[in-house]
Structures are given as structure tokens and as C-alpha cells.
Amino acid sequence: MSRPTANGSSAKGNPEDLQEFALIRSASRWIDDALRAWSEDDHAKLAALAPLAVEHLGKAVLWRRNPALLVPLSQDAEPALVLLATNPDLASPKLRTVGLAPLLGRLERLMGTLPLEPKQRKRLVEVRNGAMHVGSAAQSRHVLLDALSMCQVLLDHLGEDSEAFFGDHYRSVVELLDQKRSEVGHQVAAKRARARRRLGELEERLGEELFAETCARLEEQAPFVLDPSDFGEDLNAVESACPECGSAGRLIGRVDVTEEVDFDVEPLGGGQYNTVPYGYLAVALVPQAFACNVCQVSLHGVAELAEAGLPSNPHEVAPEDLGGDFDLETYRHEFGPDEW
């Protein structure tokens, strides 16, 4: 089945494709207006329009997976649920869809880690909802860069062509995103430099032997003093080597537990085999931060993790790696779907 692109090259055929195309085209228009406002130093207009592009593109991602994911969680959302589950139509005047804040949460569940830290997401949502006034060039630039980062991730997920989506602004967008990555590189470099300086001063003060003993003791204490809750709600941590000092630090993130199916092969004799399916729970960590108790380096967000060479994508972990406080059955009952 063909998928629509921002320039409309395959926007015909399946009605659901046309609905998705409408969302992508709408997002493309919003980001076009936002980038024009950026070029004209219209900071307020830029901040108002850029989050709309993220919202519409994010809704296209949810729409492709299942239109019912656009239903808001509110008591008056019953008509929207029935409509999107039975006869999905974005043009319906009765349709109310999810706002940007819950949309980002659903996208994170669907796609894994998003390129925005919690404070960046909060800023994007508050600007979108009019709760935060943006009047300076610096503020509007942050909003634009956050929106562009989100748009790029969503476009990649949809398999859309970025150049077609951004149109005449494509070169500017590439330059802006390169600047954002460079800024993250400078931030991480500064954090690592401070960590090296702290270790150097500590070794100079303690001497080589006592310094080594102190570092070993701090490393042992890491699981007990680096609390994942200090980095966000409902987070866990696994051991991970510090990119600066090599000590065992803590990679912090959200845990996702999913039901998976695998197969055992049983020999029946005569060269024949029987495959027997069995279900199991797969545990994955969605990284969001890293902290080291030895050199005190602390990294936040997938961009900083990736810049430092740490895992930044969801990856499978063993339940025992999450520490003695993590109980898979308890987690399954508290956070798993109702049908588990």
C-alpha cells in the first residue's frame, strides 16, 4: 500500500492514506509558516506555529498505527472513540482529538525515546497552549529547534522525505539541526571537562592510593545514592560504564514490558520437528539520563546520551539488572495493559 508524501506524489487511493496525507500536508504548511516567521524575526508567530507542525505530524504517526490513538482521555470522548474506531474521518465536525501533551506521551510509548528532554517537552506544550509567552529571539529559536528535531524524528518514522516536507526551507533546516547537534556537543564536552577537573582536584588532594580507594567506594555506592526518581517519575536504572572515568554509573530510563512469542523446536523423529510457541515478557529500558557517582558527570536527554556514546535507544535488559527493588510481576500488574 502506497503512503502519502508531503508533496502529494502518492496522495490517492486508500481513504486512510488520504487522511494521513492531510495531516502531513497540514504539518508541512505550519512549519513553512513558522520558518518564514523565523526568517522575518517574528518570534511570537514562530513560537505559536512551530508546535502545531509537531502536533499534526505526531497525529499522522498515531493515525497510521491506529486512528483510535487520537482519542483524548476524557469523559466526553466517547463519540470520538466510536467514530475513530468504526469510521475514522478527520473532517467530522464532532471529532475531538488528543492535545500535544498526551500526544507526546503516546508517541514515546509507540516509538521509544523522543529527542526532547522533559523540560523541552513542557516548554513546547506550554507555548502551544498559550501558557508561555515567547518574545525573545533566544526563546523562539529554542522552540523552533525543538520542533524541528521532533519533526525530523516523526518524518523518519513515517518514511517521509524531509526535503519534500520542508520544501524551500530544507537547507535552513539542515543548518539549524546541525547547530543544535553542535550545541549538544559543546554541552557534553563542558560537563565532561568539569568532571575531569573534579577528579583531578580530588586526586591531588588525597594522593594516588587514597584516591583509588575513594573512587572504588563511590562506585559501590552508586546504586544506593543515585535515585532514578530524581530524574523523573516511574524511572529505573541499570549499570553502565561512565564515558568519562570508566566507573560503573547508572543509565536511567523508563521500563517497557511487552508480551512476546518465541518457539521451541521438538524433534518428532524421522527428520521431522514440531514447533511449540511459548510466550514471555520482554523487558526494555528506554534511556533518558545517565549519572556517575565517581566523577559526578550527569547527562540528560537522548541527544546528550548519544553524544557521549551511551545507549540512547530502547534496548532489552534482564530484570535482575534493574536491581532488587524491581519485581517483574508487580510491574506487570501495575503498568501492563488490562488484558495481561
CSV table of C-alpha atoms in Angstrom, one decimal:
chain,number,residue,atom,x,y,z
A,1,MET,CA,0.0,0.0,0.0
A,2,SER,CA,1.4,3.4,-1.0
A,3,ARG,CA,1.9,6.0,1.6
A,4,PRO,CA,1.4,9.7,1.0
A,5,THR,CA,4.2,12.2,0.9
A,6,ALA,CA,4.3,15.8,1.8
A,7,ASN,CA,4.4,16.8,-1.9
A,8,GLY,CA,1.3,14.7,-2.6
A,9,SER,CA,3.0,12.3,-5.0
A,10,SER,CA,1.0,9.3,-3.7
A,11,ALA,CA,-2.0,11.0,-2.1
A,12,LYS,CA,-4.6,8.9,-3.8
A,13,GLY,CA,-6.1,5.5,-3.3
A,14,ASN,CA,-7.0,4.3,0.2
A,15,PRO,CA,-9.1,6.9,2.1
A,16,GLU,CA,-7.0,6.3,5.3
A,17,ASP,CA,-3.9,7.3,3.3
A,18,LEU,CA,-5.7,10.5,2.3
A,19,GLN,CA,-6.4,11.3,5.9
A,20,GLU,CA,-2.7,10.7,6.8
A,21,PHE,CA,-1.6,12.8,3.9
A,22,ALA,CA,-3.9,15.6,5.1
A,23,LEU,CA,-2.2,15.6,8.5
A,24,ILE,CA,1.3,15.6,6.9
A,25,ARG,CA,0.4,18.3,4.4
A,26,SER,CA,-1.0,20.4,7.3
A,27,ALA,CA,2.1,20.0,9.3
A,28,SER,CA,4.2,21.0,6.3
A,29,ARG,CA,2.2,24.2,5.9
A,30,TRP,CA,2.6,25.0,9.6
A,31,ILE,CA,6.3,24.6,9.6
A,32,ASP,CA,6.6,26.6,6.4
A,33,ASP,CA,4.8,29.5,8.1
A,34,ALA,CA,6.9,29.1,11.2
A,35,LEU,CA,10.2,29.2,9.2
A,36,ARG,CA,9.0,32.2,7.3
A,37,ALA,CA,8.3,33.9,10.7
A,38,TRP,CA,11.8,32.9,11.8
A,39,SER,CA,13.4,34.5,8.7
A,40,GLU,CA,11.4,37.7,9.5
A,41,ASP,CA,12.3,37.7,13.2
A,42,ASP,CA,8.6,37.4,14.1
A,43,HIS,CA,9.3,35.5,17.4
A,44,ALA,CA,5.8,35.3,18.7
A,45,LYS,CA,4.4,33.9,15.4
A,46,LEU,CA,7.2,31.4,15.1
A,47,ALA,CA,6.6,30.1,18.6
A,48,ALA,CA,2.9,29.8,18.0
A,49,LEU,CA,3.2,27.9,14.7
A,50,ALA,CA,6.1,25.5,15.1
A,51,PRO,CA,4.4,23.3,17.8
A,52,LEU,CA,1.4,22.9,15.5
A,53,ALA,CA,3.6,21.2,13.0
A,54,VAL,CA,4.8,18.7,15.6
A,55,GLU,CA,1.2,18.1,16.7
A,56,HIS,CA,-0.1,17.4,13.3
A,57,LEU,CA,2.8,15.3,12.3
A,58,GLY,CA,2.6,13.3,15.5
A,59,LYS,CA,-1.1,12.7,14.9
A,60,ALA,CA,-0.1,11.3,11.5
A,61,VAL,CA,2.1,8.8,13.3
A,62,LEU,CA,-0.7,7.7,15.7
A,63,TRP,CA,-3.2,7.6,12.8
A,64,ARG,CA,-1.1,5.2,10.9
A,65,ARG,CA,-0.8,2.9,13.8
A,66,ASN,CA,-4.5,3.1,14.8
A,67,PRO,CA,-6.9,6.1,14.4
A,68,ALA,CA,-8.3,5.4,17.9
A,69,LEU,CA,-5.0,6.5,19.4
A,70,LEU,CA,-6.1,10.1,18.7
A,71,VAL,CA,-8.9,9.8,21.2
A,72,PRO,CA,-8.5,12.1,24.2
A,73,LEU,CA,-8.8,10.6,27.7
A,74,SER,CA,-11.8,12.5,28.9
A,75,GLN,CA,-15.4,11.7,29.8
A,76,ASP,CA,-16.8,13.4,26.7
A,77,ALA,CA,-14.6,11.5,24.3
A,78,GLU,CA,-17.0,8.6,23.7
A,79,PRO,CA,-18.3,9.9,20.4
A,80,ALA,CA,-14.7,10.4,19.1
A,81,LEU,CA,-13.7,6.9,20.2
A,82,VAL,CA,-16.7,5.3,18.3
A,83,LEU,CA,-16.0,7.5,15.2
A,84,LEU,CA,-12.3,6.7,15.0
A,85,ALA,CA,-12.8,3.0,15.7
A,86,THR,CA,-15.6,2.5,13.2
A,87,ASN,CA,-15.5,5.2,10.6
A,88,PRO,CA,-12.4,7.3,11.0
A,89,ASP,CA,-12.8,10.7,9.5
A,90,LEU,CA,-10.7,13.7,10.5
A,91,ALA,CA,-13.2,16.1,8.7
A,92,SER,CA,-16.0,15.2,11.1
A,93,PRO,CA,-17.2,18.3,12.9
A,94,LYS,CA,-17.9,16.2,16.0
A,95,LEU,CA,-14.3,14.9,16.2
A,96,ARG,CA,-12.1,16.0,19.1
A,97,THR,CA,-8.5,14.7,19.2
A,98,VAL,CA,-5.8,14.4,21.7
A,99,GLY,CA,-3.7,17.5,22.7
A,100,LEU,CA,0.0,18.0,22.3
A,101,ALA,CA,1.0,16.9,25.9
A,102,PRO,CA,-0.7,13.5,25.8
A,103,LEU,CA,0.2,13.1,22.2
A,104,LEU,CA,3.9,13.3,23.0
A,105,GLY,CA,3.4,10.7,25.7
A,106,ARG,CA,1.7,8.3,23.3
A,107,LEU,CA,4.4,8.9,20.7
A,108,GLU,CA,7.0,8.0,23.3
A,109,ARG,CA,5.2,4.8,24.1
A,110,LEU,CA,4.8,4.0,20.4
A,111,MET,CA,8.3,5.0,19.1
A,112,GLY,CA,10.5,4.8,22.2
A,113,THR,CA,12.7,7.7,23.2
A,114,LEU,CA,11.9,11.2,21.8
A,115,PRO,CA,14.6,13.8,21.1
A,116,LEU,CA,13.3,16.2,23.7
A,117,GLU,CA,14.1,16.3,27.4
A,118,PRO,CA,11.1,16.7,29.8
A,119,LYS,CA,11.7,20.4,30.2
A,120,GLN,CA,11.8,20.9,26.4
A,121,ARG,CA,8.6,19.0,26.0
A,122,LYS,CA,7.0,21.1,28.7
A,123,ARG,CA,8.1,24.3,27.1
A,124,LEU,CA,6.8,23.1,23.7
A,125,VAL,CA,3.4,22.2,25.2
A,126,GLU,CA,3.1,25.4,27.2
A,127,VAL,CA,3.9,27.5,24.1
A,128,ARG,CA,1.4,25.6,22.1
A,129,ASN,CA,-1.3,26.1,24.7
A,130,GLY,CA,-0.5,29.8,25.2
A,131,ALA,CA,0.6,29.3,28.8
A,132,MET,CA,4.1,30.6,28.0
A,133,HIS,CA,4.7,33.9,26.1
A,134,VAL,CA,7.7,33.9,23.8
A,135,GLY,CA,9.0,37.2,22.8
A,136,SER,CA,12.8,36.9,22.5
A,137,ALA,CA,14.9,35.6,19.7
A,138,ALA,CA,16.6,33.1,22.0
A,139,GLN,CA,13.3,31.7,23.3
A,140,SER,CA,11.8,31.4,19.9
A,141,ARG,CA,14.9,29.7,18.5
A,142,HIS,CA,14.8,27.0,21.2
A,143,VAL,CA,11.1,26.4,20.4
A,144,LEU,CA,11.9,26.1,16.7
A,145,LEU,CA,14.9,23.8,17.2
A,146,ASP,CA,12.8,21.5,19.5
A,147,ALA,CA,10.0,21.4,16.9
A,148,LEU,CA,12.4,20.7,14.0
A,149,SER,CA,14.0,17.9,16.0
A,150,MET,CA,10.6,16.3,16.7
A,151,CYS,CA,9.5,16.8,13.1
A,152,GLN,CA,12.6,15.0,11.8
A,153,VAL,CA,12.2,12.0,14.0
A,154,LEU,CA,8.5,11.8,13.1
A,155,LEU,CA,9.3,12.1,9.4
A,156,ASP,CA,11.8,9.3,9.7
A,157,HIS,CA,9.3,7.1,11.4
A,158,LEU,CA,6.7,7.8,8.7
A,159,GLY,CA,9.2,7.2,5.9
A,160,GLU,CA,8.6,10.7,4.6
A,161,ASP,CA,11.1,12.7,2.6
A,162,SER,CA,12.4,15.6,4.6
A,163,GLU,CA,13.3,17.7,1.6
A,164,ALA,CA,9.8,17.5,0.2
A,165,PHE,CA,8.3,18.2,3.6
A,166,PHE,CA,10.4,21.3,4.4
A,167,GLY,CA,10.4,22.5,0.8
A,168,ASP,CA,12.4,25.7,0.2
A,169,HIS,CA,13.4,25.8,3.8
A,170,TYR,CA,15.2,22.4,3.7
A,171,ARG,CA,18.8,23.8,3.6
A,172,SER,CA,18.0,26.2,6.5
A,173,VAL,CA,16.5,23.3,8.5
A,174,VAL,CA,19.7,21.1,7.9
A,175,GLU,CA,21.8,24.0,9.1
A,176,LEU,CA,19.7,24.6,12.2
A,177,LEU,CA,19.7,21.0,13.2
A,178,ASP,CA,23.5,20.8,12.7
A,179,GLN,CA,23.7,23.8,15.0
A,180,LYS,CA,21.6,22.1,17.6
A,181,ARG,CA,23.8,19.0,17.5
A,182,SER,CA,26.9,21.2,17.8
A,183,GLU,CA,25.3,22.9,20.8
A,184,VAL,CA,24.7,19.5,22.4
A,185,GLY,CA,28.3,18.5,21.7
A,186,HIS,CA,29.6,21.7,23.5
A,187,GLN,CA,27.3,21.0,26.5
A,188,VAL,CA,28.5,17.4,26.8
A,189,ALA,CA,32.1,18.5,26.4
A,190,ALA,CA,31.8,21.1,29.1
A,191,LYS,CA,30.2,18.6,31.5
A,192,ARG,CA,33.0,16.1,30.9
A,193,ALA,CA,35.6,18.7,31.4
A,194,ARG,CA,34.1,19.7,34.7
A,195,ALA,CA,34.1,16.0,35.7
A,196,ARG,CA,37.8,15.6,34.8
A,197,ARG,CA,38.6,18.7,36.8
A,198,ARG,CA,36.8,17.4,39.9
A,199,LEU,CA,38.6,14.1,39.7
A,200,GLY,CA,42.0,15.8,39.2
A,201,GLU,CA,41.5,18.1,42.2
A,202,LEU,CA,40.3,15.1,44.3
A,203,GLU,CA,43.4,13.0,43.4
A,204,GLU,CA,45.7,15.9,44.1
A,205,ARG,CA,44.2,16.4,47.5
A,206,LEU,CA,44.0,12.7,48.5
A,207,GLY,CA,47.0,11.2,46.9
A,208,GLU,CA,47.0,8.2,44.5
A,209,GLU,CA,46.3,5.4,46.9
A,210,LEU,CA,43.5,7.1,48.9
A,211,PHE,CA,42.1,8.5,45.7
A,212,ALA,CA,41.7,5.0,44.2
A,213,GLU,CA,40.0,3.7,47.4
A,214,THR,CA,37.6,6.7,47.5
A,215,CYS,CA,36.7,6.1,43.8
A,216,ALA,CA,36.0,2.4,44.5
A,217,ARG,CA,33.8,3.3,47.4
A,218,LEU,CA,31.9,5.9,45.5
A,219,GLU,CA,31.4,3.4,42.7
A,220,GLU,CA,29.9,0.8,45.1
A,221,GLN,CA,27.5,3.4,46.5
A,222,ALA,CA,26.2,4.4,43.1
A,223,PRO,CA,23.1,2.1,43.1
A,224,PHE,CA,22.1,3.5,46.5
A,225,VAL,CA,22.7,7.2,46.2
A,226,LEU,CA,21.7,7.8,42.5
A,227,ASP,CA,17.9,7.6,42.8
A,228,PRO,CA,16.1,7.4,39.4
A,229,SER,CA,13.2,9.3,40.9
A,230,ASP,CA,15.4,12.4,41.0
A,231,PHE,CA,15.4,12.3,37.1
A,232,GLY,CA,11.6,11.8,36.6
A,233,GLU,CA,8.6,9.7,37.6
A,234,ASP,CA,8.4,5.9,37.2
A,235,LEU,CA,12.1,5.5,36.1
A,236,ASN,CA,14.5,2.7,36.8
A,237,ALA,CA,18.3,2.3,36.2
A,238,VAL,CA,20.8,-0.2,35.1
A,239,GLU,CA,24.6,-0.3,35.5
A,240,SER,CA,26.5,1.4,32.6
A,241,ALA,CA,30.2,2.4,32.3
A,242,CYS,CA,30.8,6.1,32.6
A,243,PRO,CA,32.1,7.6,29.3
A,244,GLU,CA,34.4,9.9,31.3
A,245,CYS,CA,36.0,7.9,34.1
A,246,GLY,CA,35.0,4.4,33.2
A,247,SER,CA,33.4,3.7,36.6
A,248,ALA,CA,30.1,1.8,36.9
A,249,GLY,CA,27.5,4.6,36.6
A,250,ARG,CA,23.7,4.4,36.2
A,251,LEU,CA,21.8,4.6,32.9
A,252,ILE,CA,18.3,5.8,33.8
A,253,GLY,CA,15.1,5.5,31.9
A,254,ARG,CA,11.6,4.1,31.6
A,255,VAL,CA,11.0,0.4,31.6
A,256,ASP,CA,8.7,-1.1,28.9
A,257,VAL,CA,7.4,-4.6,29.4
A,258,THR,CA,5.8,-6.3,26.4
A,259,GLU,CA,4.4,-9.8,25.7
A,260,GLU,CA,6.5,-11.6,23.1
A,261,VAL,CA,6.2,-15.0,21.4
A,262,ASP,CA,9.0,-17.4,20.6
A,263,PHE,CA,9.1,-21.1,19.5
A,264,ASP,CA,10.7,-24.2,20.8
A,265,VAL,CA,11.6,-26.9,18.3
A,266,GLU,CA,10.9,-30.5,19.4
A,267,PRO,CA,12.2,-33.5,17.3
A,268,LEU,CA,9.5,-36.0,16.3
A,269,GLY,CA,11.8,-38.5,14.7
A,270,GLY,CA,12.3,-39.3,11.1
A,271,GLY,CA,13.8,-35.9,10.4
A,272,GLN,CA,10.6,-34.1,11.4
A,273,TYR,CA,10.2,-31.4,14.0
A,274,ASN,CA,7.4,-29.7,15.8
A,275,THR,CA,7.4,-26.1,16.7
A,276,VAL,CA,5.8,-25.1,20.0
A,277,PRO,CA,5.0,-21.5,20.7
A,278,TYR,CA,5.5,-20.0,24.1
A,279,GLY,CA,5.0,-16.5,25.5
A,280,TYR,CA,7.4,-14.5,27.6
A,281,LEU,CA,7.8,-11.0,28.9
A,282,ALA,CA,10.4,-8.8,27.2
A,283,VAL,CA,11.9,-6.0,29.4
A,284,ALA,CA,13.4,-3.0,27.7
A,285,LEU,CA,14.9,0.2,29.1
A,286,VAL,CA,14.1,3.5,27.3
A,287,PRO,CA,17.1,5.6,28.3
A,288,GLN,CA,16.6,9.2,29.4
A,289,ALA,CA,19.6,10.1,31.6
A,290,PHE,CA,23.0,9.0,33.0
A,291,ALA,CA,24.7,9.7,36.2
A,292,CYS,CA,28.1,8.7,37.7
A,293,ASN,CA,28.7,8.8,41.4
A,294,VAL,CA,32.5,9.0,41.0
A,295,CYS,CA,33.2,11.8,38.6
A,296,GLN,CA,29.7,13.3,39.1
A,297,VAL,CA,29.0,13.7,35.4
A,298,SER,CA,25.3,13.9,34.7
A,299,LEU,CA,23.7,13.7,31.2
A,300,HIS,CA,20.1,14.4,30.4
A,301,GLY,CA,18.1,13.5,27.2
A,302,VAL,CA,18.8,11.2,24.3
A,303,ALA,CA,20.9,13.8,22.5
A,304,GLU,CA,23.4,14.1,25.3
A,305,LEU,CA,23.5,10.3,25.8
A,306,ALA,CA,24.2,9.7,22.1
A,307,GLU,CA,26.9,12.5,22.1
A,308,ALA,CA,28.7,10.8,24.9
A,309,GLY,CA,28.5,7.4,23.2
A,310,LEU,CA,26.0,5.9,25.7
A,311,PRO,CA,22.9,3.8,24.8
A,312,SER,CA,20.2,6.2,23.7
A,313,ASN,CA,17.7,3.8,22.1
A,314,PRO,CA,15.3,1.3,23.8
A,315,HIS,CA,17.1,-2.0,24.4
A,316,GLU,CA,16.4,-5.2,26.1
A,317,VAL,CA,17.6,-5.7,29.7
A,318,ALA,CA,17.4,-8.5,32.2
A,319,PRO,CA,15.0,-7.9,35.1
A,320,GLU,CA,17.8,-8.6,37.6
A,321,ASP,CA,19.9,-5.8,36.0
A,322,LEU,CA,17.2,-3.3,37.3
A,323,GLY,CA,18.0,-4.1,40.9
A,324,GLY,CA,16.4,-6.0,43.8
A,325,ASP,CA,13.5,-3.4,44.0
A,326,PHE,CA,12.3,-4.3,40.6
A,327,ASP,CA,9.7,-7.1,40.5
A,328,LEU,CA,8.6,-8.1,37.0
A,329,GLU,CA,5.2,-9.5,38.2
A,330,THR,CA,4.4,-6.4,40.3
A,331,TYR,CA,5.4,-4.1,37.3
A,332,ARG,CA,3.3,-6.2,35.0
A,333,HIS,CA,0.2,-5.8,37.2
A,334,GLU,CA,0.7,-2.1,37.9
A,335,PHE,CA,1.8,-0.8,34.4
A,336,GLY,CA,0.8,-3.6,32.0
A,337,PRO,CA,-2.3,-3.5,29.8
A,338,ASP,CA,-5.6,-4.6,31.4
A,339,GLU,CA,-5.7,-7.8,29.3
A,340,TRP,CA,-2.5,-9.1,30.8
